[in-house]
Amino acid sequence: MSADKETFADLIDLPEENAQEIDFAKAVGKVDKLKQDTIVKTTALMDKELSHIKREAAERDNKQEYDDHVSSAFVPIVDPNEVLSWKTPGAQPYLLRKLKNGEYREADFIDLHGKTIDEAYEIVRAFIRHAKQEEFRCVLIIHGKGSRQVKKAQMKSYVAHWLKQMNDVIAYHSAPDFKGGTGAVMVILKKGDKASALNRELHARR
């Protein structure tokens, strides 16, 4: 990761005084917090994360083209140990193979353990938006398996459902075992404007 790139954890450690209040309770109804699974230990999110997420969400009126199509309705529930694997129709098949084999290194990550579905919804949207702005190509989301919950794999199911609806996400696959296995997902994002422009320039020179 280059020195001028800001991780999501860097941003969420900002002062709270400018944070705007938002309502997390929407679309989903009553949810239970997830207990900790045995998975990768992480310190990616700091105590002030929700303040930053609130501020990010308050800006969504200016980013409606990004957020409007992400719904929490009709979420297919997956098995706690199920391998998540998905790509857009135009994405190259090798992306999933490389994700499965751990050939991509994540530029940033978040851990959703202990979050409600409502909180995770805002965190994931802001995280993906930030990653795209920083032109990160691969990120890691630790959602847990949810095997000990009354409602099995709830967080995992919602994360998979949200990611499919995000325009900047082109593929994802459950992480290799050393990165969390089926309790985490590796996500590939579209190339940023700078990378796309560079590719066009290189092709034009050939």
Coordinates of C-alpha atoms in Angstrom, one line a residue:
M1 CA 0.0 0.0 0.0
S2 CA 1.5 3.4 -1.0
A3 CA 2.2 6.0 1.7
D4 CA -0.3 8.5 0.3
K5 CA -3.3 6.1 0.6
E6 CA -5.6 6.5 3.6
T7 CA -7.0 3.3 5.1
F8 CA -10.6 3.3 6.4
A9 CA -9.2 3.0 9.9
D10 CA -7.2 6.3 9.4
L11 CA -10.4 8.1 8.5
I12 CA -12.6 6.8 11.3
D13 CA -10.1 8.1 13.9
L14 CA -11.0 11.7 13.1
P15 CA -12.6 14.1 15.7
E16 CA -16.3 13.7 16.3
E17 CA -17.4 17.3 16.5
N18 CA -18.5 17.6 12.8
A19 CA -20.3 14.2 12.8
Q20 CA -23.9 14.5 11.8
E21 CA -26.6 12.3 13.3
I22 CA -28.3 9.7 11.1
D23 CA -30.9 7.0 11.7
F24 CA -29.4 3.6 11.5
A25 CA -32.8 1.9 12.0
K26 CA -34.2 1.6 8.5
A27 CA -35.3 -1.2 6.2
V28 CA -34.3 -4.0 8.4
G29 CA -36.3 -4.1 11.7
K30 CA -35.1 -5.7 14.9
V31 CA -31.7 -7.5 14.7
D32 CA -29.4 -9.3 17.1
K33 CA -25.7 -8.5 17.6
L34 CA -23.3 -11.2 16.5
K35 CA -21.0 -12.9 18.9
Q36 CA -17.3 -13.2 18.2
D37 CA -16.4 -16.2 16.0
T38 CA -12.9 -17.7 16.1
I39 CA -11.3 -15.8 13.3
V40 CA -8.5 -13.3 12.4
K41 CA -7.9 -10.8 15.2
T42 CA -8.1 -7.2 13.9
T43 CA -7.8 -3.6 15.1
A44 CA -8.9 -2.1 11.8
L45 CA -11.9 -0.1 13.2
M46 CA -11.4 2.3 16.1
D47 CA -13.9 3.4 18.7
K48 CA -14.9 6.5 16.7
E49 CA -15.9 4.6 13.6
L50 CA -19.6 5.3 13.9
S51 CA -19.0 9.0 14.0
H52 CA -17.2 8.8 10.7
I53 CA -19.9 6.5 9.2
K54 CA -22.6 9.0 10.2
R55 CA -20.8 11.7 8.4
E56 CA -20.3 9.6 5.3
A57 CA -24.0 8.6 5.3
A58 CA -25.0 12.3 5.7
E59 CA -23.3 12.9 2.4
R60 CA -25.3 10.3 0.6
D61 CA -27.7 12.9 -0.9
N62 CA -24.8 14.0 -3.0
K63 CA -24.0 10.4 -4.0
Q64 CA -27.4 9.0 -4.7
E65 CA -26.2 7.4 -7.9
Y66 CA -24.0 5.2 -5.7
D67 CA -26.4 4.3 -2.9
D68 CA -29.9 4.2 -4.2
H69 CA -29.7 0.6 -5.5
V70 CA -28.4 -1.1 -2.3
S71 CA -31.3 -2.8 -0.7
S72 CA -31.7 -5.0 2.4
A73 CA -34.9 -6.6 1.2
F74 CA -35.3 -10.3 0.3
V75 CA -31.8 -11.4 1.5
P76 CA -31.0 -15.0 0.6
I77 CA -29.7 -16.7 3.8
V78 CA -26.5 -18.7 3.3
D79 CA -24.9 -21.5 5.3
P80 CA -22.3 -20.4 7.9
N81 CA -19.7 -22.6 6.2
E82 CA -20.8 -21.8 2.6
V83 CA -18.1 -20.5 0.3
L84 CA -19.2 -17.2 -1.2
S85 CA -18.3 -16.7 -4.8
W86 CA -19.7 -14.2 -7.3
K87 CA -18.7 -12.0 -10.2
T88 CA -20.4 -9.6 -12.6
P89 CA -21.0 -11.1 -16.1
G90 CA -18.2 -9.0 -17.6
A91 CA -15.6 -9.9 -15.0
Q92 CA -12.8 -12.3 -16.0
P93 CA -13.2 -15.9 -14.5
Y94 CA -9.6 -15.8 -13.3
L95 CA -10.5 -13.2 -10.7
L96 CA -12.4 -15.8 -8.6
R97 CA -9.6 -18.4 -8.9
K98 CA -7.0 -15.8 -7.7
L99 CA -9.2 -14.7 -4.9
K100 CA -9.7 -18.3 -3.8
N101 CA -6.0 -19.0 -3.8
G102 CA -5.1 -15.8 -1.9
E103 CA -3.1 -14.3 -4.9
Y104 CA -4.5 -10.8 -4.2
R105 CA -3.4 -8.8 -1.2
E106 CA -6.1 -6.6 0.4
A107 CA -5.3 -2.9 0.6
D108 CA -7.7 -2.3 3.5
F109 CA -10.1 -4.3 5.7
I110 CA -13.0 -4.0 8.2
D111 CA -14.3 -6.3 10.9
L112 CA -18.0 -6.4 11.4
H113 CA -18.0 -8.5 14.6
G114 CA -20.2 -6.9 17.3
K115 CA -22.1 -4.7 14.8
T116 CA -25.8 -4.8 14.2
I117 CA -27.1 -5.2 10.6
D118 CA -28.0 -1.6 10.5
E119 CA -24.6 -0.5 11.6
A120 CA -22.9 -2.9 9.2
Y121 CA -25.0 -1.6 6.3
E122 CA -23.6 2.0 6.7
I123 CA -20.1 0.8 7.4
V124 CA -19.9 -1.4 4.3
R125 CA -21.2 1.2 2.0
A126 CA -18.8 3.9 3.4
F127 CA -15.9 1.4 3.3
I128 CA -16.5 0.5 -0.4
R129 CA -16.9 4.1 -1.3
H130 CA -13.7 5.0 0.4
A131 CA -11.8 2.1 -1.2
K132 CA -12.9 3.2 -4.6
Q133 CA -11.9 6.8 -4.0
E134 CA -8.5 5.6 -2.9
E135 CA -8.4 3.4 -6.0
F136 CA -7.9 0.2 -3.9
R137 CA -8.5 -2.9 -6.1
C138 CA -8.9 -5.5 -3.4
V139 CA -10.3 -5.2 0.1
L140 CA -11.3 -7.7 2.9
I141 CA -14.5 -7.7 4.8
I142 CA -14.6 -9.9 8.0
H143 CA -18.3 -10.7 8.6
G144 CA -17.9 -13.9 10.7
K145 CA -19.7 -17.2 10.1
G146 CA -22.6 -16.6 12.6
S147 CA -22.7 -20.3 13.3
R148 CA -23.5 -19.7 17.0
Q149 CA -26.4 -17.4 16.4
V150 CA -30.1 -18.2 16.5
K151 CA -30.4 -16.8 13.0
K152 CA -27.4 -18.5 11.4
A153 CA -25.0 -16.6 9.1
Q154 CA -27.2 -13.4 9.2
M155 CA -24.3 -10.9 8.8
K156 CA -22.6 -13.0 6.2
S157 CA -25.8 -13.3 4.2
Y158 CA -26.5 -9.5 4.3
V159 CA -22.9 -8.6 3.3
A160 CA -23.0 -10.9 0.3
H161 CA -26.4 -9.5 -0.7
W162 CA -25.2 -5.8 -0.4
L163 CA -22.0 -6.4 -2.4
K164 CA -23.8 -7.8 -5.4
Q165 CA -25.8 -4.5 -5.7
M166 CA -22.8 -2.1 -5.5
N167 CA -21.7 -0.7 -8.8
D168 CA -18.1 -0.6 -7.9
V169 CA -17.9 -4.3 -6.9
I170 CA -17.1 -6.7 -9.7
A171 CA -16.2 -9.9 -7.9
Y172 CA -15.9 -11.5 -4.4
H173 CA -14.9 -14.8 -3.0
S174 CA -14.6 -16.2 0.5
A175 CA -11.1 -15.6 1.9
P176 CA -8.4 -18.3 2.0
D177 CA -8.1 -20.0 5.4
F178 CA -5.2 -17.8 6.5
K179 CA -7.3 -14.7 6.0
G180 CA -10.5 -15.9 7.8
G181 CA -11.9 -18.6 5.4
T182 CA -15.7 -18.6 5.1
G183 CA -15.9 -16.0 7.9
A184 CA -14.5 -13.3 5.6
V185 CA -14.8 -12.2 2.0
M186 CA -12.2 -10.8 -0.5
V187 CA -13.7 -8.1 -2.7
I188 CA -12.4 -6.9 -6.1
L189 CA -13.4 -3.3 -7.1
K190 CA -13.5 -1.6 -10.5
K191 CA -10.4 0.2 -11.6
G192 CA -10.4 3.8 -10.6
D193 CA -10.4 6.7 -13.1
K194 CA -6.6 7.2 -12.8
A195 CA -5.8 3.5 -13.5
S196 CA -8.3 3.4 -16.4
A197 CA -6.8 6.5 -18.0
L198 CA -3.3 5.1 -17.7
N199 CA -4.4 1.8 -19.4
R200 CA -6.0 3.8 -22.2
E201 CA -2.8 5.8 -22.6
L202 CA -0.6 2.6 -22.7
H203 CA -2.9 1.0 -25.3
A204 CA -2.8 4.1 -27.4
R205 CA 1.0 4.0 -27.5
R206 CA 1.1 0.5 -28.9

